[in-house]
């Protein structure tokens, strides 16, 4: 046994010892089959290392090269014109065939798309979300509404929903006097309610003032006579005839989802449409939350 | 033939380069050509929007704001639809950015309005109490450089064949027409604003920077 062989044996032994040390001192969980397979792999590598080394060390001692020499001589170093080993040649042909398959059908250029994968994830998430929250209770909806509100609404309406001193609509009360007067003066046809457009100038002067005071005050007490102009669409109680017209008393689901869908431009400024940005459940949650922040 | 190549390292290197470059082109070019076409209905920037974009670049908004929405649910929930490469074809250079000290702005026009930008640019903390964004009050008084924006639009029209003056597209016209169109657009935006100085300036025919910037931000959809 020559010194080369001893070195190969020592190297393999070191690999084996290292494997044993790792298993023994690093809390390897042997009940996990993955760890077992890994240890077997490590042992196999150690054995193979020695096997391969032994083969070539022997070959170096005994092998005589045969065959026809190529014409070139590179600084005295020659090259045999031996046949390529059959295994290599067949594997090479195999990779070409595999390459054609891979290129054309196995993994064509457009088979994977990042956007496609994203779409699948979103679809799966939405199905799960709808299933989980199909019959959510009021507390869940309120909490969900609060998180949606803080992300999507708070930048304009403020974290407390008070509209930040008139920079946006004040959600702690239903509607302000100026806003009522503005709608009476200009009419409104933005929100897509079944009742359709509200014509401008349904009431004027003192009548409009009286209506605005009454509506902005939360419709307490008896309605002024002029409020009869509003009753046909908004209902005697101002609640919008079950979603046919905007509810003047409180933020109901129809009102919230219509404003989110269509956006709104009013006395204060413009609110963009949030169409498709929120799911129906989130809109419902938002309506629930907005009702709870009434000041 | 290959023996000859082995004796001529230079031509060997050339051969290797050609083979690898060819493979690279086959991989890259079809995808690139596909992705770099403008998305349907994308119009070139109007002169006012271009001026706003220049202000955006000037103020280095890109240091804190990205303009690229990645395909993750957390991003699309907050910022809107995933960004497509075809949406950036008229951006020279694109303003993707790489840091998000502030939020992404690629679709800010979908969920913020003119009056919100007005409040926010004058005093960010007045609308977002925890905001660390600096205020830009001087934008309400400094006048926009419309002529440079027009020159840029004309240049990209001539050099890169950007489709200005195409049917149903963005009109560019002559310099005077470009100035007039920018002023018209500025008037429409100023009508939605509250600041009296800005309204007065636009009425005089001057366009404060804030108006151009808002035109640009509203266009980001």
Coordinates of C-alpha atoms in Angstrom, one line a residue:
Chain A
X1 CA 0.0 0.0 0.0
X2 CA 1.6 3.2 -1.1
X3 CA 1.4 6.6 0.5
X4 CA -1.3 7.8 -2.0
X5 CA -3.6 5.1 -0.9
X6 CA -3.0 5.9 2.7
X7 CA -3.9 9.5 2.1
X8 CA -7.1 8.5 0.3
X9 CA -8.1 6.2 3.1
X10 CA -7.4 8.9 5.7
X11 CA -9.5 11.4 3.8
X12 CA -12.4 9.1 3.6
X13 CA -12.1 8.2 7.2
X14 CA -12.1 11.9 8.1
X15 CA -15.4 12.3 6.2
X16 CA -16.9 9.3 8.0
X17 CA -15.8 10.6 11.4
X18 CA -17.1 14.1 10.6
X19 CA -20.5 12.5 9.8
X20 CA -20.6 10.6 13.0
X21 CA -19.6 13.6 15.1
X22 CA -22.3 15.7 13.5
X23 CA -24.9 13.1 14.2
X24 CA -23.8 12.5 17.7
X25 CA -23.2 16.1 19.0
X26 CA -25.6 18.3 17.0
X27 CA -28.9 16.9 18.1
X28 CA -29.8 15.4 14.7
X29 CA -33.4 14.1 14.9
X30 CA -33.1 10.6 13.5
X31 CA -36.9 10.1 13.6
X32 CA -37.0 12.4 10.5
X33 CA -36.5 10.2 7.4
X34 CA -34.9 13.2 5.6
X35 CA -32.1 13.2 8.2
X36 CA -31.6 9.5 7.7
X37 CA -31.3 9.8 4.0
X38 CA -28.8 12.7 4.4
X39 CA -26.6 10.6 6.7
X40 CA -26.7 7.7 4.3
X41 CA -25.7 10.1 1.6
X42 CA -22.8 11.4 3.6
X43 CA -21.6 7.8 4.3
X44 CA -22.0 6.9 0.6
X45 CA -19.9 9.9 -0.4
X46 CA -17.1 8.8 2.0
X47 CA -17.1 5.3 0.6
X48 CA -17.3 6.4 -3.0
X49 CA -14.4 8.9 -2.4
X50 CA -12.2 6.1 -1.3
X51 CA -13.4 3.7 -4.1
X52 CA -12.8 6.3 -6.9
X53 CA -9.4 7.2 -5.4
X54 CA -8.4 3.6 -5.2
X55 CA -9.4 2.9 -8.8
X56 CA -7.3 5.7 -10.2
X57 CA -4.3 5.1 -8.0
X58 CA -4.3 1.5 -9.3
X59 CA -4.8 2.6 -12.9
X60 CA -1.8 5.1 -12.6
X61 CA 0.4 2.1 -11.6
X62 CA -0.7 -0.5 -14.1
X63 CA -2.4 1.2 -17.0
X64 CA -0.7 1.3 -20.4
X65 CA -2.2 3.7 -22.9
X66 CA -2.8 2.3 -26.4
X67 CA -4.2 3.7 -29.6
X68 CA -3.3 5.8 -32.6
X69 CA -1.7 9.2 -31.9
X70 CA -3.2 12.4 -33.4
X71 CA -0.9 14.4 -35.7
X72 CA -0.6 17.4 -33.5
X73 CA 2.0 17.6 -30.9
X74 CA 1.6 20.4 -28.3
X75 CA 5.0 21.1 -26.9
X76 CA 5.7 17.4 -26.9
X77 CA 2.3 16.4 -25.5
X78 CA 0.4 14.1 -27.8
X79 CA -3.3 13.1 -28.0
X80 CA -4.8 9.7 -28.8
X81 CA -7.6 9.4 -31.3
X82 CA -9.6 7.0 -29.1
X83 CA -13.3 6.5 -29.6
X84 CA -15.5 8.3 -27.2
X85 CA -16.8 5.8 -24.6
X86 CA -20.3 4.6 -25.7
X87 CA -21.9 5.7 -22.5
X88 CA -20.8 9.3 -23.0
X89 CA -21.9 9.3 -26.7
X90 CA -25.4 8.0 -25.8
X91 CA -25.9 10.4 -22.9
X92 CA -24.9 13.2 -25.3
X93 CA -27.5 12.1 -27.9
X94 CA -29.9 11.8 -25.0
X95 CA -29.4 15.3 -23.9
X96 CA -30.1 16.6 -27.4
X97 CA -33.4 14.7 -27.6
X98 CA -34.3 15.8 -24.1
X99 CA -33.4 19.4 -25.1
X100 CA -35.9 19.3 -28.0
X101 CA -38.6 17.9 -25.8
X102 CA -37.8 20.5 -23.1
X103 CA -37.8 23.4 -25.6
X104 CA -41.0 22.4 -27.4
X105 CA -43.3 20.9 -24.8
X106 CA -41.5 20.2 -21.4
X107 CA -41.0 23.8 -20.5
X108 CA -41.8 26.1 -23.4
X109 CA -40.9 29.7 -23.3
X110 CA -44.4 30.9 -22.2
X111 CA -45.4 28.2 -19.9
X112 CA -44.6 30.0 -16.7
X113 CA -45.7 33.5 -16.0
X114 CA -45.2 35.4 -12.9
X115 CA -48.5 37.2 -13.4
X116 CA -50.2 33.8 -14.0
X117 CA -48.8 32.5 -10.7
X118 CA -49.9 35.7 -9.0
X119 CA -53.4 35.4 -10.4
X120 CA -53.7 31.8 -9.2
X121 CA -52.6 32.8 -5.7
X122 CA -55.1 35.7 -5.6
X123 CA -57.9 33.4 -6.8
X124 CA -57.1 30.8 -4.2
X125 CA -56.9 33.4 -1.5
X126 CA -60.2 35.1 -2.5
X127 CA -62.1 31.7 -2.5
X128 CA -60.7 31.1 1.0
X129 CA -61.5 34.6 2.2
X130 CA -65.1 34.5 0.9
X131 CA -65.6 31.0 2.5
X132 CA -64.2 32.1 5.8
X133 CA -66.1 35.4 6.0
X134 CA -69.3 34.5 4.3
X135 CA -71.3 34.8 7.5
X136 CA -68.9 36.9 9.6
X137 CA -70.4 38.3 12.8
X138 CA -70.6 42.0 13.6
X139 CA -67.4 42.1 15.7
X140 CA -65.3 40.5 13.0
X141 CA -66.7 42.8 10.4
X142 CA -66.0 45.8 12.6
X143 CA -62.4 44.8 13.1
X144 CA -62.0 44.1 9.4
X145 CA -63.6 47.4 8.6
X146 CA -61.2 49.2 10.9
X147 CA -58.1 47.7 9.2
X148 CA -59.5 48.5 5.8
X149 CA -60.4 52.0 6.9
X150 CA -56.9 52.7 8.3
X151 CA -55.2 51.6 5.1
X152 CA -57.6 52.9 2.4
X153 CA -59.6 55.7 4.0
X154 CA -57.6 57.2 6.8
X155 CA -55.1 59.1 4.5
X156 CA -58.0 61.4 3.5
X157 CA -60.7 61.1 6.1
X158 CA -58.3 60.9 9.0
X159 CA -57.6 58.1 11.4
X160 CA -60.6 59.0 13.5
X161 CA -62.8 59.6 10.4
X162 CA -63.4 63.2 11.2
X163 CA -62.3 64.5 7.8
X164 CA -59.4 66.4 9.4
X165 CA -61.0 69.8 9.8
X166 CA -62.9 69.9 6.5
X167 CA -60.2 68.4 4.3
X168 CA -62.5 65.5 3.6
X169 CA -66.0 64.3 4.4
X170 CA -66.6 64.0 8.2
X171 CA -67.6 60.4 8.8
X172 CA -68.4 60.9 12.4
X173 CA -71.7 62.5 11.5
X174 CA -73.8 61.8 8.4
X175 CA -73.7 65.0 6.5
X176 CA -72.9 68.7 7.1
X177 CA -75.2 71.7 6.4
X178 CA -73.0 73.1 3.6
X179 CA -73.0 69.7 1.9
X180 CA -76.8 69.4 2.0
X181 CA -77.1 73.0 0.6
X182 CA -74.6 72.1 -2.2
X183 CA -76.5 69.0 -3.2
X184 CA -79.8 70.8 -3.2
X185 CA -78.3 73.6 -5.3
X186 CA -76.5 71.4 -7.8
X187 CA -78.4 68.1 -7.8
X188 CA -76.6 64.9 -7.9
X189 CA -76.3 61.9 -10.2
X190 CA -73.0 60.3 -9.2
X191 CA -73.7 57.4 -7.0
X192 CA -75.7 55.1 -9.3
X193 CA -78.7 54.7 -7.0
X194 CA -81.8 53.0 -8.6
X195 CA -83.8 56.3 -8.1
X196 CA -81.5 58.0 -10.6
X197 CA -80.5 61.6 -10.8
X198 CA -81.5 64.2 -8.2
X199 CA -82.4 67.4 -10.1
X200 CA -80.9 70.7 -8.9
X201 CA -83.0 73.4 -7.1
X202 CA -85.7 71.2 -5.7
X203 CA -85.9 73.7 -2.9
X204 CA -84.6 77.3 -2.6
X205 CA -83.9 80.0 -0.1
X206 CA -85.3 79.5 3.3
X207 CA -86.8 76.1 2.4
X208 CA -83.4 74.8 1.4
X209 CA -81.9 76.2 4.7
X210 CA -84.6 74.5 6.7
X211 CA -84.0 71.2 5.0
X212 CA -80.2 71.5 5.5
X213 CA -80.5 72.3 9.2
X214 CA -83.0 69.4 9.7
X215 CA -80.9 66.8 7.7
X216 CA -77.5 68.0 9.1
X217 CA -79.0 67.9 12.6
X218 CA -79.6 64.2 12.3
X219 CA -83.3 64.6 11.5
X220 CA -84.4 65.1 15.1
X221 CA -87.9 66.3 15.9
X222 CA -90.5 67.2 13.3
X223 CA -89.6 67.6 9.7
X224 CA -89.9 71.1 8.3
X225 CA -92.7 71.4 5.6
X226 CA -90.1 71.8 2.9
X227 CA -88.7 68.3 3.6
X228 CA -91.7 67.0 1.6
X229 CA -89.7 67.7 -1.5
X230 CA -87.2 65.0 -0.4
X231 CA -89.7 62.4 0.9
X232 CA -90.6 61.0 -2.5
X233 CA -87.1 59.6 -3.0
X234 CA -85.4 59.6 0.3
X235 CA -88.4 58.4 2.3
X236 CA -90.3 60.0 5.1
X237 CA -87.6 58.8 7.5
X238 CA -84.8 59.9 5.2
X239 CA -83.5 56.4 5.0
X240 CA -83.6 56.1 1.2
X241 CA -86.5 53.7 0.7
X242 CA -84.4 50.5 1.3
X243 CA -81.4 51.5 -0.9
X244 CA -83.4 53.1 -3.7
X245 CA -81.9 56.5 -2.9
X246 CA -79.1 57.6 -0.6
X247 CA -79.8 57.1 3.1
X248 CA -79.7 60.6 4.8
X249 CA -79.8 59.2 8.3
X250 CA -76.9 56.9 8.5
X251 CA -74.2 55.1 6.5
X252 CA -75.9 51.9 5.3
X253 CA -74.3 49.2 3.2
X254 CA -75.8 50.4 -0.1
X255 CA -74.6 54.0 0.4
X256 CA -71.0 52.9 1.4
X257 CA -70.7 50.5 -1.5
X258 CA -72.2 52.9 -4.0
X259 CA -69.8 55.7 -3.0
X260 CA -66.9 53.3 -3.1
X261 CA -67.9 52.1 -6.5
X262 CA -68.6 55.5 -8.2
X263 CA -66.5 57.9 -6.2
X264 CA -68.0 61.3 -5.4
X265 CA -67.3 64.9 -6.2
X266 CA -69.0 67.3 -3.8
X267 CA -68.7 70.5 -1.8
X268 CA -65.5 69.5 -0.2
X269 CA -63.6 67.9 -3.1
X270 CA -63.4 64.7 -5.1
X271 CA -63.2 61.2 -3.7
X272 CA -61.8 58.7 -6.3
X273 CA -63.7 55.5 -7.1
X274 CA -62.5 52.4 -5.2
X275 CA -64.1 50.1 -7.7
X276 CA -62.6 46.6 -7.6
X277 CA -60.2 47.6 -4.9
X278 CA -62.3 46.1 -2.2
X279 CA -64.3 42.8 -2.0
X280 CA -68.0 42.9 -1.2
X281 CA -67.2 41.5 2.3
X282 CA -64.7 44.3 2.9
X283 CA -67.3 46.9 1.7
X284 CA -69.8 45.5 4.2
X285 CA -67.1 45.5 6.9
X286 CA -66.4 49.1 6.1
X287 CA -70.0 50.1 6.4
X288 CA -70.2 48.3 9.7
X289 CA -67.1 50.1 10.9
X290 CA -68.2 53.6 9.7
X291 CA -71.5 53.2 11.6
X292 CA -69.6 52.6 14.8
X293 CA -67.5 55.7 14.6
X294 CA -70.5 58.0 14.7
X295 CA -69.3 60.8 17.0
Chain B
X1 CA -11.8 23.1 -39.0
X2 CA -11.8 22.7 -35.3
X3 CA -8.1 22.0 -35.3
X4 CA -7.6 25.3 -37.0
X5 CA -9.7 26.9 -34.3
X6 CA -7.7 25.3 -31.6
X7 CA -4.6 26.9 -33.1
X8 CA -6.2 30.4 -33.3
X9 CA -7.4 31.4 -29.9
X10 CA -8.7 34.8 -31.2
X11 CA -11.1 33.2 -33.7
X12 CA -11.9 30.5 -31.1
X13 CA -13.0 33.3 -28.7
X14 CA -15.0 34.9 -31.5
X15 CA -16.8 31.6 -32.2
X16 CA -17.6 31.1 -28.5
X17 CA -19.0 34.7 -28.4
X18 CA -21.2 34.2 -31.4
X19 CA -22.7 30.9 -30.1
X20 CA -23.4 32.3 -26.7
X21 CA -24.7 35.6 -28.0
X22 CA -27.1 33.8 -30.4
X23 CA -28.5 31.7 -27.6
X24 CA -28.9 34.8 -25.5
X25 CA -30.7 36.7 -28.3
X26 CA -33.2 33.8 -28.7
X27 CA -33.9 33.9 -25.0
X28 CA -34.1 37.6 -24.6
X29 CA -35.4 39.2 -27.8
X30 CA -38.9 37.7 -28.2
X31 CA -39.8 38.5 -24.6
X32 CA -38.3 41.9 -24.8
X33 CA -40.2 42.8 -28.0
X34 CA -43.4 41.5 -26.5
X35 CA -43.0 43.4 -23.2
X36 CA -41.9 46.7 -24.6
X37 CA -45.0 47.5 -26.6
X38 CA -47.3 50.1 -25.1
X39 CA -50.4 48.8 -23.4
X40 CA -53.7 49.6 -25.1
X41 CA -54.9 53.1 -24.7
X42 CA -51.6 54.4 -23.3
X43 CA -51.1 58.0 -24.5
X44 CA -47.9 60.1 -24.4
X45 CA -47.6 62.7 -21.7
X46 CA -49.2 66.0 -22.3
X47 CA -46.9 69.0 -22.0
X48 CA -48.2 69.8 -18.5
X49 CA -47.8 66.2 -17.3
X50 CA -44.3 66.2 -18.8
X51 CA -43.5 69.4 -16.9
X52 CA -44.9 67.7 -13.7
X53 CA -42.7 64.7 -14.4
X54 CA -39.7 67.0 -14.7
X55 CA -40.5 68.5 -11.3
X56 CA -40.8 64.9 -9.9
X57 CA -37.3 64.2 -11.2
X58 CA -36.0 67.6 -10.1
X59 CA -37.2 67.1 -6.5
X60 CA -35.8 63.6 -6.5
X61 CA -39.1 62.0 -5.5
X62 CA -37.6 58.8 -6.7
X63 CA -35.4 58.6 -3.7
X64 CA -38.3 57.8 -1.5
X65 CA -41.1 56.7 -3.8
X66 CA -41.1 53.8 -6.2
X67 CA -43.3 53.4 -9.3
X68 CA -43.5 49.7 -9.6
X69 CA -46.2 47.4 -8.2
X70 CA -44.9 43.9 -7.9
X71 CA -47.2 40.8 -8.3
X72 CA -47.8 40.1 -4.6
X73 CA -51.1 40.3 -2.9
X74 CA -49.9 42.6 -0.2
X75 CA -48.8 45.1 -2.8
X76 CA -51.8 44.9 -5.1
X77 CA -54.2 45.2 -2.1
X78 CA -52.6 48.5 -1.2
X79 CA -51.4 50.0 -4.5
X80 CA -53.7 48.5 -7.1
X81 CA -53.1 46.4 -10.2
X82 CA -49.6 44.9 -11.0
X83 CA -47.4 47.2 -13.1
X84 CA -46.8 46.1 -16.7
X85 CA -43.7 47.0 -18.6
X86 CA -45.8 48.3 -21.5
X87 CA -47.0 51.1 -19.2
X88 CA -43.6 52.7 -19.0
X89 CA -42.8 53.0 -22.8
X90 CA -43.2 56.8 -22.8
X91 CA -41.1 57.2 -19.6
X92 CA -37.6 58.3 -20.5
X93 CA -36.1 57.4 -18.1
X94 CA -38.6 55.2 -16.2
X95 CA -38.9 56.2 -12.6
X96 CA -39.2 52.8 -11.0
X97 CA -37.1 53.7 -8.0
X98 CA -35.7 51.2 -5.6
X99 CA -36.6 52.5 -2.2
X100 CA -39.9 52.8 -0.5
X101 CA -39.4 55.3 2.3
X102 CA -42.8 56.6 1.1
X103 CA -45.5 54.5 -0.6
X104 CA -45.5 53.4 -4.2
X105 CA -46.9 56.0 -6.6
X106 CA -47.5 54.1 -9.8
X107 CA -51.3 54.2 -9.5
X108 CA -51.7 57.1 -7.1
X109 CA -54.0 58.9 -9.5
X110 CA -56.6 56.1 -8.8
X111 CA -56.9 56.8 -5.1
X112 CA -55.8 60.3 -4.4
X113 CA -57.5 63.5 -5.6
X114 CA -56.3 67.0 -6.6
X115 CA -57.4 68.5 -3.3
X116 CA -55.7 65.8 -1.3
X117 CA -52.4 66.4 -3.1
X118 CA -52.8 70.2 -2.5
X119 CA -53.2 69.7 1.3
X120 CA -50.5 67.1 1.4
X121 CA -47.8 68.9 -0.6
X122 CA -48.3 72.0 1.4
X123 CA -48.1 70.2 4.7
X124 CA -47.9 66.4 4.7
X125 CA -48.5 66.1 8.5
X126 CA -51.8 67.9 8.2
X127 CA -53.3 64.9 6.4
X128 CA -51.0 62.0 7.5
X129 CA -49.9 62.8 11.1
X130 CA -47.0 60.3 11.2
X131 CA -45.7 61.4 7.8
X132 CA -41.9 62.0 7.4
X133 CA -42.3 63.6 4.0
X134 CA -41.0 67.1 3.8
X135 CA -43.3 69.9 2.9
X136 CA -43.0 71.6 -0.5
X137 CA -44.6 75.1 0.0
X138 CA -42.4 76.7 -2.7
X139 CA -44.1 74.6 -5.3
X140 CA -47.1 76.8 -4.8
X141 CA -45.2 79.9 -5.9
X142 CA -42.5 78.8 -8.3
X143 CA -43.6 78.8 -11.9
X144 CA -43.4 75.7 -14.1
X145 CA -41.0 75.5 -17.0
X146 CA -43.5 74.6 -19.7
X147 CA -41.1 75.4 -22.6
X148 CA -38.6 72.8 -21.5
X149 CA -41.3 70.2 -21.2
X150 CA -42.5 71.1 -24.7
X151 CA -39.0 70.7 -26.0
X152 CA -38.7 67.3 -24.4
X153 CA -42.0 66.2 -25.9
X154 CA -41.0 67.5 -29.3
X155 CA -37.7 65.7 -29.0
X156 CA -39.1 62.3 -28.2
X157 CA -41.7 62.8 -30.9
X158 CA -39.0 63.4 -33.5
X159 CA -36.2 61.1 -32.2
X160 CA -38.2 58.2 -30.8
X161 CA -41.3 58.6 -33.0
X162 CA -43.5 58.9 -29.8
X163 CA -47.0 59.1 -31.2
X164 CA -47.9 62.7 -30.5
X165 CA -50.6 64.3 -32.7
X166 CA -51.9 60.8 -33.6
X167 CA -55.7 60.5 -33.9
X168 CA -57.3 60.2 -30.4
X169 CA -53.9 60.7 -28.9
X170 CA -52.1 63.5 -27.1
X171 CA -51.9 66.7 -29.2
X172 CA -48.6 68.5 -29.2
X173 CA -48.8 71.0 -32.0
X174 CA -46.6 74.1 -32.1
X175 CA -45.0 75.7 -29.1
X176 CA -47.8 78.3 -28.8
X177 CA -50.4 75.5 -29.0
X178 CA -48.5 73.5 -26.5
X179 CA -48.4 76.4 -24.0
X180 CA -52.1 77.1 -24.5
X181 CA -53.0 73.4 -24.0
X182 CA -50.9 73.3 -20.8
X183 CA -52.7 76.4 -19.5
X184 CA -56.1 74.9 -20.3
X185 CA -55.2 71.7 -18.4
X186 CA -53.8 73.8 -15.5
X187 CA -57.1 75.8 -15.3
X188 CA -59.1 72.5 -15.0
X189 CA -56.9 71.4 -12.1
X190 CA -56.8 74.8 -10.4
X191 CA -60.6 74.7 -10.4
X192 CA -60.4 71.7 -8.1
X193 CA -57.9 73.5 -5.8
X194 CA -58.5 75.8 -2.9
X195 CA -55.3 77.9 -2.7
X196 CA -56.1 81.4 -3.8
X197 CA -52.5 82.3 -4.9
X198 CA -52.5 79.3 -7.2
X199 CA -55.9 80.1 -8.7
X200 CA -54.8 83.7 -9.3
X201 CA -51.5 82.7 -10.9
X202 CA -53.3 80.3 -13.3
X203 CA -55.8 83.0 -14.1
X204 CA -52.9 85.3 -15.0
X205 CA -51.5 82.6 -17.3
X206 CA -48.7 81.4 -15.0
X207 CA -48.7 77.8 -13.9
X208 CA -47.3 77.1 -10.4
X209 CA -45.2 73.9 -10.1
X210 CA -47.8 72.3 -7.8
X211 CA -50.4 72.3 -10.7
X212 CA -48.0 70.5 -13.1
X213 CA -47.0 68.0 -10.4
X214 CA -50.7 67.3 -9.6
X215 CA -51.4 66.9 -13.3
X216 CA -48.6 64.3 -13.4
X217 CA -49.7 62.5 -10.2
X218 CA -53.3 62.3 -11.4
X219 CA -52.1 60.8 -14.6
X220 CA -50.4 57.9 -12.8
X221 CA -53.2 55.3 -13.0

